[in-house]
CSV table of C-alpha atoms and ligand atoms in Angstrom, one decimal:
chain,number,residue,atom,x,y,z
A,16,MET,CA,-8.7,-22.7,4.1
A,17,VAL,CA,-5.3,-22.6,3.0
A,18,SER,CA,-3.5,-25.9,4.1
A,19,LYS,CA,-0.3,-25.7,6.1
A,20,PRO,CA,2.9,-25.9,3.9
A,21,ASN,CA,5.0,-29.1,5.0
A,22,ASN,CA,8.6,-28.8,5.9
A,23,LYS,CA,9.8,-29.4,2.4
A,24,GLN,CA,7.6,-26.7,1.0
A,25,ILE,CA,8.8,-24.5,3.9
A,26,LYS,CA,12.3,-25.2,3.1
A,27,ASN,CA,11.8,-24.6,-0.8
A,28,ARG,CA,10.1,-21.4,-0.1
A,29,ARG,CA,13.2,-20.1,1.9
A,30,ASP,CA,15.3,-21.1,-0.5
A,31,PHE,CA,13.5,-19.1,-3.0
A,32,MET,CA,13.1,-16.1,-0.9
A,33,LYS,CA,17.1,-16.3,-0.1
A,34,LYS,CA,17.8,-16.7,-3.8
A,35,SER,CA,15.5,-13.9,-4.8
A,36,ILE,CA,16.9,-11.4,-2.1
A,37,MET,CA,20.4,-12.4,-3.3
A,38,ALA,CA,19.4,-11.8,-6.9
A,39,SER,CA,18.2,-8.3,-6.1
A,40,VAL,CA,21.2,-7.5,-4.1
A,41,ALA,CA,23.4,-8.5,-7.2
A,42,THR,CA,21.3,-6.2,-9.3
A,43,PHE,CA,21.7,-3.4,-7.0
A,44,VAL,CA,25.5,-3.6,-7.0
A,45,GLY,CA,25.7,-4.7,-10.7
A,46,MET,CA,28.1,-7.7,-9.7
A,47,PRO,CA,27.4,-11.2,-8.5
A,48,VAL,CA,27.2,-11.9,-4.6
A,49,VAL,CA,30.2,-14.2,-4.4
A,50,PHE,CA,29.1,-16.3,-1.4
A,51,ALA,CA,25.7,-15.8,-1.8
A,52,LYS,CA,24.8,-19.6,-0.9
A,53,ASN,CA,26.3,-18.9,2.6
A,54,PHE,CA,24.3,-15.7,3.4
A,55,PRO,CA,22.2,-16.2,6.6
A,56,GLU,CA,18.5,-16.5,6.1
A,57,GLY,CA,16.7,-13.6,7.6
A,58,LEU,CA,19.7,-11.2,7.6
A,59,VAL,CA,19.4,-7.9,5.6
A,60,PRO,CA,22.4,-7.2,3.5
A,61,ALA,CA,24.6,-4.7,5.3
A,62,GLY,CA,24.6,-2.6,1.9
A,63,ILE,CA,20.8,-2.4,2.2
A,64,LEU,CA,21.0,-1.5,6.0
A,65,ASP,CA,23.5,1.3,5.5
A,66,GLY,CA,21.6,2.9,2.6
A,67,SER,CA,24.4,2.8,0.5
A,68,LEU,CA,22.3,0.9,-2.1
A,69,PRO,CA,20.9,2.1,-4.4
A,70,PRO,CA,20.4,5.6,-5.6
A,71,GLY,CA,17.0,7.0,-6.7
A,72,LEU,CA,15.4,7.3,-3.1
A,73,GLU,CA,16.2,11.1,-3.0
A,74,GLY,CA,14.2,12.5,-0.1
A,75,LYS,CA,13.4,9.3,1.6
A,76,SER,CA,14.7,7.8,4.8
A,77,ASP,CA,17.6,5.4,4.6
A,78,GLN,CA,15.6,3.1,6.8
A,79,LEU,CA,13.2,2.1,4.2
A,80,ILE,CA,13.3,-1.4,2.9
A,81,ILE,CA,14.3,-1.4,-0.7
A,82,LEU,CA,12.7,-4.2,-2.9
A,83,ASN,CA,13.8,-3.2,-6.3
A,84,ASP,CA,15.5,-0.2,-7.8
A,85,LYS,CA,14.2,-0.5,-11.5
A,86,PRO,CA,11.6,0.7,-10.9
A,87,ILE,CA,12.4,1.9,-7.4
A,88,ASN,CA,10.2,0.3,-4.6
A,89,ALA,CA,10.6,0.6,-1.0
A,90,GLU,CA,8.5,-0.2,2.2
A,91,THR,CA,8.3,1.0,5.6
A,92,PRO,CA,9.4,-1.1,8.4
A,93,ALA,CA,6.4,-1.6,10.8
A,94,HIS,CA,8.2,0.2,13.7
A,95,LEU,CA,8.7,3.3,11.6
A,96,LEU,CA,4.9,3.6,11.2
A,97,ASP,CA,4.4,4.6,15.0
A,98,GLU,CA,3.8,8.1,14.5
A,99,ALA,CA,0.0,9.4,14.1
A,100,LEU,CA,0.6,10.3,10.5
A,101,THR,CA,3.5,8.7,8.5
A,102,PRO,CA,6.3,11.4,7.7
A,103,ASN,CA,6.9,12.3,4.2
A,104,ASP,CA,10.4,10.7,4.3
A,105,LEU,CA,9.2,7.5,5.5
A,106,PHE,CA,6.2,7.0,3.3
A,107,PHE,CA,6.5,4.0,1.0
A,108,VAL,CA,7.2,4.0,-2.7
A,109,ARG,CA,5.7,2.1,-5.3
A,110,ASN,CA,6.7,2.9,-9.0
A,111,ASN,CA,5.6,1.0,-12.1
A,112,GLY,CA,7.8,3.4,-14.2
A,113,ILE,CA,10.5,5.9,-14.2
A,114,PRO,CA,9.4,9.4,-12.3
A,115,PRO,CA,9.5,12.5,-14.3
A,116,VAL,CA,12.5,14.6,-14.2
A,117,ASP,CA,12.8,18.4,-13.8
A,118,VAL,CA,9.3,18.8,-12.9
A,119,ASP,CA,8.3,22.6,-13.4
A,120,VAL,CA,5.3,23.5,-11.1
A,121,ASN,CA,4.7,26.7,-12.8
A,122,SER,CA,3.9,25.2,-16.1
A,123,TRP,CA,2.4,22.0,-14.7
A,124,THR,CA,-1.3,21.4,-16.1
A,125,LEU,CA,-4.1,18.9,-15.4
A,126,THR,CA,-6.4,18.2,-18.5
A,127,ILE,CA,-9.7,16.7,-18.2
A,128,GLU,CA,-11.1,14.8,-21.4
A,129,GLY,CA,-12.7,11.6,-22.6
A,130,GLU,CA,-15.7,10.4,-24.5
A,131,SER,CA,-17.9,11.1,-21.6
A,132,ALA,CA,-16.6,14.6,-20.7
A,133,LYS,CA,-18.9,17.4,-21.9
A,134,GLN,CA,-15.8,19.4,-23.0
A,135,LYS,CA,-12.0,19.3,-22.8
A,136,LYS,CA,-10.5,21.6,-20.0
A,137,THR,CA,-7.3,22.1,-18.9
A,138,TYR,CA,-6.1,23.6,-15.5
A,139,THR,CA,-2.8,25.0,-14.0
A,140,LEU,CA,-2.0,24.3,-10.7
A,141,LYS,CA,-2.7,27.9,-9.3
A,142,GLU,CA,-6.2,27.5,-11.0
A,143,LEU,CA,-6.9,24.3,-9.0
A,144,LYS,CA,-5.9,26.0,-5.9
A,145,THR,CA,-7.9,29.1,-6.4
A,146,LYS,CA,-11.0,27.9,-8.3
A,147,PHE,CA,-12.1,25.1,-5.8
A,148,LYS,CA,-12.6,24.6,-2.4
A,149,GLN,CA,-9.7,23.1,-0.7
A,150,HIS,CA,-10.0,20.0,1.6
A,151,THR,CA,-7.9,18.2,3.8
A,152,TYR,CA,-8.3,14.4,5.0
A,153,ASN,CA,-6.2,11.8,6.6
A,154,LEU,CA,-6.1,9.3,4.1
A,155,THR,CA,-4.4,5.7,4.1
A,156,LEU,CA,-2.8,4.4,1.0
A,157,GLU,CA,-2.1,0.8,0.9
A,158,CYS,CA,-0.7,-1.2,-2.1
A,159,GLY,CA,-2.9,-4.0,-3.2
A,160,GLY,CA,0.1,-6.4,-3.1
A,161,ASN,CA,1.1,-5.4,0.5
A,162,GLY,CA,2.0,-8.7,2.4
A,163,ARG,CA,2.4,-10.5,-0.8
A,164,SER,CA,5.6,-12.1,0.5
A,165,GLU,CA,3.7,-14.4,2.6
A,166,PHE,CA,1.7,-16.3,0.1
A,167,TYR,CA,2.4,-19.9,-0.8
A,168,PRO,CA,2.9,-21.0,-3.5
A,169,PRO,CA,4.8,-17.7,-3.7
A,170,ALA,CA,3.2,-14.9,-6.1
A,171,LYS,CA,5.4,-13.0,-8.5
A,172,GLY,CA,5.8,-9.3,-7.9
A,173,ASN,CA,7.3,-6.9,-5.4
A,174,GLN,CA,7.7,-9.2,-2.3
A,175,TRP,CA,6.1,-6.6,0.2
A,176,SER,CA,5.9,-7.6,3.8
A,177,THR,CA,3.7,-5.3,5.8
A,178,GLY,CA,5.1,-2.1,4.8
A,179,ALA,CA,3.4,-0.7,1.6
A,180,VAL,CA,1.0,1.3,3.6
A,181,GLY,CA,1.0,4.6,5.2
A,182,CYS,CA,-1.3,7.3,6.3
A,183,ALA,CA,-0.7,11.1,5.6
A,184,SER,CA,-2.8,14.3,5.7
A,185,TRP,CA,-3.5,15.2,2.2
A,186,THR,CA,-4.7,18.6,1.1
A,187,GLY,CA,-6.1,19.2,-2.4
A,188,VAL,CA,-9.5,19.7,-4.3
A,189,ARG,CA,-12.3,17.0,-4.6
A,190,LEU,CA,-12.1,15.2,-7.7
A,191,ALA,CA,-15.7,15.7,-7.8
A,192,ASP,CA,-15.8,19.4,-8.0
A,193,VAL,CA,-13.4,19.3,-10.9
A,194,LEU,CA,-15.4,16.5,-12.5
A,195,LYS,CA,-18.5,18.8,-12.2
A,196,ASP,CA,-16.7,21.8,-13.4
A,197,VAL,CA,-15.8,19.9,-16.7
A,198,GLY,CA,-19.2,18.3,-16.8
A,199,MET,CA,-19.9,14.8,-17.4
A,200,LYS,CA,-22.4,13.2,-19.9
A,201,SER,CA,-25.0,10.8,-18.5
A,202,ASN,CA,-23.3,7.8,-19.9
A,203,ALA,CA,-20.1,8.3,-17.7
A,204,VAL,CA,-19.2,5.3,-15.7
A,205,TYR,CA,-15.4,5.5,-15.0
A,206,ILE,CA,-12.3,7.9,-14.8
A,207,GLY,CA,-8.7,7.0,-15.7
A,208,TYR,CA,-5.8,8.9,-14.8
A,209,TYR,CA,-2.5,9.5,-16.5
A,210,GLY,CA,0.8,10.6,-15.1
A,211,LYS,CA,4.1,12.1,-16.3
A,212,ASP,CA,6.3,9.1,-15.3
A,213,THR,CA,7.8,7.2,-18.3
A,214,HIS,CA,7.8,3.5,-19.2
A,215,LEU,CA,10.8,1.5,-18.1
A,216,THR,CA,11.9,0.7,-21.7
A,217,GLY,CA,12.1,4.2,-22.2
A,218,ASP,CA,9.6,4.3,-25.0
A,219,PRO,CA,7.7,7.6,-24.9
A,220,LYS,CA,4.6,5.8,-26.6
A,221,LYS,CA,4.2,3.3,-23.8
A,222,VAL,CA,2.4,4.1,-20.5
A,223,PRO,CA,3.7,2.5,-17.4
A,224,ILE,CA,0.3,2.7,-15.6
A,225,SER,CA,-3.1,4.2,-16.0
A,226,ARG,CA,-5.8,2.9,-13.7
A,227,GLY,CA,-9.1,4.4,-12.7
A,228,ILE,CA,-12.1,4.2,-10.3
A,229,PRO,CA,-15.7,3.8,-11.0
A,230,ILE,CA,-17.7,7.3,-11.3
A,231,GLU,CA,-19.4,6.6,-7.8
A,232,LYS,CA,-15.9,6.5,-6.0
A,233,ALA,CA,-14.6,9.4,-8.0
A,234,LEU,CA,-17.6,11.4,-6.6
A,235,GLU,CA,-16.9,10.6,-3.0
A,236,ASP,CA,-15.8,13.4,-0.8
A,237,GLU,CA,-12.7,11.9,0.3
A,238,SER,CA,-11.5,11.4,-3.4
A,239,LEU,CA,-8.8,14.2,-3.8
A,240,ILE,CA,-6.6,15.8,-6.4
A,241,ALA,CA,-3.8,16.6,-4.0
A,242,TRP,CA,-0.7,18.9,-4.1
A,243,SER,CA,0.4,18.7,-0.3
A,244,MET,CA,1.2,15.9,2.0
A,245,ASN,CA,1.5,16.4,5.8
A,246,GLY,CA,1.4,20.2,5.2
A,247,THR,CA,4.3,20.4,2.5
A,248,ASP,CA,5.0,19.6,-1.2
A,249,ILE,CA,4.4,15.9,-1.9
A,250,PRO,CA,7.8,14.3,-2.2
A,251,MET,CA,9.1,13.7,-5.7
A,252,LEU,CA,8.6,9.8,-5.3
A,253,ASN,CA,5.1,10.0,-4.2
A,254,GLY,CA,3.8,12.0,-7.1
A,255,TYR,CA,5.0,15.8,-7.1
A,256,PRO,CA,3.4,18.2,-7.7
A,257,LEU,CA,0.0,16.6,-8.1
A,258,ARG,CA,-1.5,13.3,-7.4
A,259,LEU,CA,-5.0,11.4,-7.0
A,260,VAL,CA,-5.6,10.2,-3.4
A,261,VAL,CA,-8.5,7.7,-3.1
A,262,GLY,CA,-8.9,6.3,0.2
A,263,GLY,CA,-10.3,2.7,0.6
A,264,PHE,CA,-9.3,1.4,-2.9
A,265,PRO,CA,-5.8,-0.1,-3.7
A,266,ALA,CA,-3.2,2.7,-4.0
A,267,SER,CA,-2.5,1.9,-7.5
A,268,VAL,CA,-5.8,4.0,-8.4
A,269,SER,CA,-4.2,7.0,-6.8
A,270,GLY,CA,-2.4,8.2,-9.8
A,271,LYS,CA,1.0,10.0,-9.2
A,272,TRP,CA,2.4,13.0,-11.3
A,273,LEU,CA,-1.1,13.5,-12.4
A,274,SER,CA,-1.4,15.4,-15.7
A,275,LYS,CA,-4.6,14.0,-17.4
A,276,ILE,CA,-8.1,12.4,-16.2
A,277,VAL,CA,-10.3,10.8,-18.8
A,278,ILE,CA,-14.0,10.6,-17.9
A,279,ARG,CA,-15.1,7.1,-19.5
A,280,ASP,CA,-18.3,5.7,-20.9
A,281,ARG,CA,-16.8,2.0,-20.3
A,282,VAL,CA,-14.6,0.7,-17.4
A,283,HIS,CA,-11.3,2.6,-18.2
A,284,ASP,CA,-9.1,0.2,-20.4
A,285,GLY,CA,-5.6,1.8,-19.3
A,286,GLN,CA,-2.4,0.3,-18.7
A,287,LYS,CA,-2.7,-2.1,-15.9
A,288,MET,CA,-6.4,-2.2,-16.0
A,289,LYS,CA,-6.5,-5.7,-17.7
A,290,ALA,CA,-6.4,-8.9,-16.0
A,291,PRO,CA,-4.4,-10.3,-14.3
A,292,ALA,CA,-3.0,-6.9,-13.1
A,293,TYR,CA,-4.7,-5.6,-9.6
A,294,ARG,CA,-7.4,-8.4,-10.1
A,295,VAL,CA,-8.2,-11.4,-7.8
A,296,PRO,CA,-10.2,-14.5,-8.8
A,297,CYS,CA,-13.9,-13.3,-8.9
A,298,LYS,CA,-14.7,-16.9,-6.8
A,299,PRO,CA,-11.8,-18.3,-4.3
A,300,VAL,CA,-9.6,-20.9,-5.7
A,301,ALA,CA,-7.2,-23.3,-4.4
A,302,PRO,CA,-3.6,-22.5,-3.8
A,303,GLY,CA,-1.5,-22.5,-7.0
A,304,MET,CA,-4.4,-22.7,-9.3
A,305,LYS,CA,-4.4,-21.1,-12.8
A,306,VAL,CA,-7.3,-18.7,-13.2
A,307,LYS,CA,-8.5,-17.7,-16.4
A,308,ASP,CA,-8.3,-13.9,-17.2
A,309,GLU,CA,-12.1,-13.6,-17.7
A,310,ASP,CA,-12.6,-15.1,-14.1
A,311,MET,CA,-10.5,-12.2,-12.5
A,312,CYS,CA,-12.2,-9.3,-11.1
A,313,ILE,CA,-10.9,-5.8,-10.4
A,314,ILE,CA,-10.0,-5.1,-6.9
A,315,GLU,CA,-12.3,-2.2,-5.4
A,316,ASN,CA,-12.7,-1.9,-1.6
A,317,MET,CA,-9.4,-3.0,0.4
A,318,PRO,CA,-10.1,-5.2,3.5
A,319,VAL,CA,-9.9,-4.6,7.2
A,320,LYS,CA,-6.5,-4.5,8.5
A,321,SER,CA,-4.0,-3.5,11.2
A,322,LEU,CA,-0.3,-3.6,12.1
A,323,ILE,CA,1.6,-3.4,15.2
A,324,SER,CA,4.0,-0.5,15.3
A,325,TYR,CA,5.3,-0.8,18.7
A,326,PRO,CA,7.4,-2.6,20.0
A,327,LYS,CA,9.4,-4.0,17.1
A,328,THR,CA,9.6,-7.5,16.4
A,329,GLY,CA,12.5,-9.4,18.2
A,330,ALA,CA,12.2,-6.9,21.5
A,331,MET,CA,13.4,-8.2,24.8
A,332,ILE,CA,11.0,-7.5,27.6
A,333,LYS,CA,11.9,-7.4,31.2
A,334,TYR,CA,9.6,-10.0,33.1
A,335,GLY,CA,7.2,-8.3,35.4
A,336,ASP,CA,7.2,-5.1,33.2
A,337,LYS,CA,3.8,-4.0,31.6
A,338,LEU,CA,4.4,-3.8,28.0
A,339,PRO,CA,2.8,-0.8,26.0
A,340,VAL,CA,1.7,-2.1,22.6
A,341,ARG,CA,0.7,0.3,19.9
A,342,GLY,CA,-0.4,0.0,16.3
A,343,LYS,CA,-2.6,1.2,13.4
A,344,SER,CA,-5.9,-0.1,11.8
A,345,TRP,CA,-7.6,0.6,8.7
A,346,THR,CA,-10.5,-0.3,6.4
A,347,SER,CA,-12.5,0.7,3.5
A,348,ALA,CA,-15.6,0.4,5.7
A,349,ASP,CA,-16.8,3.6,7.6
A,350,ARG,CA,-14.3,2.8,10.6
A,351,ILE,CA,-12.7,0.3,12.7
A,352,GLU,CA,-14.9,-0.7,15.6
A,353,LYS,CA,-12.3,-2.8,17.7
A,354,VAL,CA,-8.9,-3.9,17.9
A,355,GLU,CA,-7.8,-6.8,19.9
A,356,LEU,CA,-4.4,-8.5,20.8
A,357,SER,CA,-3.5,-12.0,21.7
A,358,ILE,CA,-0.5,-13.4,23.3
A,359,ASP,CA,-1.6,-16.7,23.4
A,360,PHE,CA,-2.0,-17.6,19.7
A,361,GLY,CA,-5.5,-16.4,19.5
A,362,GLU,CA,-6.9,-18.4,22.4
A,363,THR,CA,-8.0,-15.3,24.3
A,364,TRP,CA,-8.1,-11.7,23.0
A,365,ILE,CA,-7.4,-8.2,24.9
A,366,ASP,CA,-9.6,-5.4,24.0
A,367,CYS,CA,-7.3,-2.1,23.0
A,368,ASP,CA,-8.0,1.6,23.3
A,369,LEU,CA,-8.8,2.7,19.8
A,370,GLU,CA,-8.8,6.2,18.8
A,371,GLU,CA,-11.7,7.6,16.6
A,372,SER,CA,-11.4,8.1,13.0
A,373,THR,CA,-10.8,11.8,11.8
A,374,ASN,CA,-12.6,10.9,8.5
A,375,LYS,CA,-13.4,8.0,6.4
A,376,PHE,CA,-10.2,6.2,5.2
A,377,ALA,CA,-8.1,7.6,8.1
A,378,TRP,CA,-6.1,4.9,9.8
A,379,GLN,CA,-7.1,4.6,13.5
A,380,PRO,CA,-4.3,4.3,16.1
A,381,PHE,CA,-4.7,1.5,18.9
A,382,SER,CA,-3.0,0.7,22.2
A,383,ALA,CA,-2.9,-1.5,25.1
A,384,GLU,CA,-0.8,-2.6,28.0
A,385,ILE,CA,-0.1,-6.2,28.3
A,386,GLU,CA,1.4,-8.3,31.2
A,387,PHE,CA,3.1,-11.8,30.6
A,388,PRO,CA,2.3,-14.6,32.8
A,389,GLN,CA,5.9,-16.0,32.9
A,390,GLN,CA,9.4,-15.7,31.1
A,391,GLY,CA,9.5,-17.0,27.6
A,392,TYR,CA,8.8,-16.6,23.9
A,393,TYR,CA,5.9,-14.7,22.8
A,394,GLU,CA,4.0,-13.7,19.9
A,395,VAL,CA,1.7,-10.5,20.0
A,396,TRP,CA,-1.1,-10.9,17.5
A,397,ALA,CA,-3.3,-7.9,16.4
A,398,ARG,CA,-6.7,-8.3,14.8
A,399,ALA,CA,-9.0,-5.5,13.8
A,400,THR,CA,-12.8,-5.5,13.4
A,401,ASP,CA,-14.4,-3.0,11.0
A,402,ALA,CA,-18.0,-1.3,11.2
A,403,ASP,CA,-19.2,-4.0,8.6
A,404,GLY,CA,-18.4,-6.7,11.3
A,405,LYS,CA,-15.5,-7.9,9.1
A,406,LYS,CA,-12.6,-9.3,11.1
A,407,GLN,CA,-8.9,-10.1,9.9
A,408,PRO,CA,-8.3,-13.7,9.5
A,409,MET,CA,-5.5,-15.1,11.6
A,410,ILE,CA,-3.9,-17.2,8.5
A,411,LEU,CA,-3.6,-16.2,5.1
A,412,PRO,CA,-6.7,-15.5,3.3
A,413,GLY,CA,-7.6,-16.5,-0.1
A,414,TRP,CA,-4.6,-17.3,-2.1
A,415,ASN,CA,-4.7,-15.5,-5.5
A,416,PRO,CA,-2.4,-15.7,-8.3
A,417,LYS,CA,-0.8,-12.2,-8.0
A,418,GLY,CA,-0.6,-12.3,-4.3
A,419,TYR,CA,-3.0,-9.5,-3.3
A,420,LEU,CA,-5.2,-8.6,-0.5
A,421,ASN,CA,-3.3,-10.5,2.2
A,422,ASN,CA,-4.9,-8.8,5.5
A,423,ALA,CA,-4.0,-11.8,7.8
A,424,CYS,CA,-3.2,-10.7,11.5
A,425,HIS,CA,0.1,-8.9,12.0
A,426,ARG,CA,2.4,-10.7,14.4
A,427,ILE,CA,5.3,-9.8,16.3
A,428,ALA,CA,7.9,-11.9,18.4
A,429,LEU,CA,8.9,-11.2,21.9
A,430,LYS,CA,11.3,-12.5,24.5
A,431,VAL,CA,10.3,-11.9,28.2
A,432,GLN,CA,13.2,-12.5,30.5
B,518,MTE,N1,1.7,7.8,-12.3
B,518,MTE,C1,2.0,6.7,-11.3
B,518,MTE,N2,0.9,6.5,-10.4
B,518,MTE,C2,1.1,5.5,-9.5
B,518,MTE,C3,2.0,4.6,-9.6
B,518,MTE,C4,2.9,4.7,-10.8
B,518,MTE,O1,3.8,3.7,-11.0
B,518,MTE,N3,2.8,5.6,-11.5
B,518,MTE,N4,1.9,3.5,-8.8
B,518,MTE,C5,0.8,3.1,-8.2
B,518,MTE,C6,0.9,2.0,-7.0
B,518,MTE,S1,0.7,0.5,-7.7
B,518,MTE,C7,0.7,2.3,-5.8
B,518,MTE,S2,0.7,1.2,-4.6
B,518,MTE,C8,0.9,3.9,-5.5
B,518,MTE,C9,1.8,4.1,-4.5
B,518,MTE,O2,2.1,5.4,-4.1
B,518,MTE,P1,3.3,5.9,-3.3
B,518,MTE,O3,4.5,5.4,-4.1
B,518,MTE,O4,3.3,7.4,-3.0
B,518,MTE,O5,3.3,5.3,-2.0
B,518,MTE,O6,0.9,4.8,-6.5
B,518,MTE,C10,0.0,4.3,-7.4
B,518,MTE,N5,0.1,5.4,-8.5
B,519,MO,MO1,0.4,-0.9,-5.7
């Protein structure tokens, strides 16, 4: 259980958030925000709203919320995740380094090697597309740090609210088919990826990120090497022209601008595999506690979660009208079993209509119509339960030093008048 913050803590936290928002605006524009201390809490700076800040989001909607420009990180507002599949221009962007420039698809290659590979082999994109059977799956990608902004004490890192998630239709070849074509030694336990992005320092010897997955995960049907997203090229910022798409695990394992895969005889030890990156305490800890590196475990399966995509928080509803509510739910288990809504802060729950899963790791849209007993302020809470019987918690789940895996119920505010 996480204890409720007191008023002073809430105020400190608000001040902290305001300061960090104002600091990022100052970074974007490269000059101080003169009256920063007066900027009203909860207001989004106009320069961000009108999309005039900052450059680097080419091919993306100006409705994305920019968290950071070096590296560029942007999330999707909840109400823009209402479509069955997330359109390419609305799909969130999480970069650890600088995307490659001047990508030439015709000369792009993918090399497989490593101490547990039977040989080193290089494929052109054309070879990948013609040599192996192509597969298309709807796969949800969610950053391990999605929801981090709600943790208290605050966790450093991108302050994602709810929008570091999206589900697209990905086309490519199975990672398993390519690994089998190369041949794996019997001691293979892990794979690691390398992409063509460069380190923020500009040092060509440094790697921004090189994560990986256990072999069993790599061999799953839904683990893809993909070149197409929603029937068209993957956007530059999402890994054009080739990326891994691994559903169910944190999206950090879905390497973008994919150029090399290593087959390892040990847990991959690339950049951001070591503690505390993408790890949580192996055993729960009290909020704010320091955790030793050796007590941090790699995040694998992502928890059950859901999000309300309609209406938008803050909506005004006419009293007497039935309100359609819609959203998305996802899990690393086989499928979502049930999504419920509450308008009385969790006292009673209303069952939603739930769409069937198209395949494992696809998100499942849900919907319901709700009525309000009288005029006033309401919150709509959504709670998903998956095939393993796991339910989302109503309050913040296990605090952890890096602020990962917040799958608390999403809630929106409404006024009925
Ligand atoms: N090469 C490379 N791959 C990467 C990253 C990166 O910075 N470089 N970021 C990872 C992280 S932390 C996440 S959450 C996802 C984000 O994918 P997206 O930007 O397509 O939404 O990509 C992953 N793959
Ligand atoms: Mo991430």
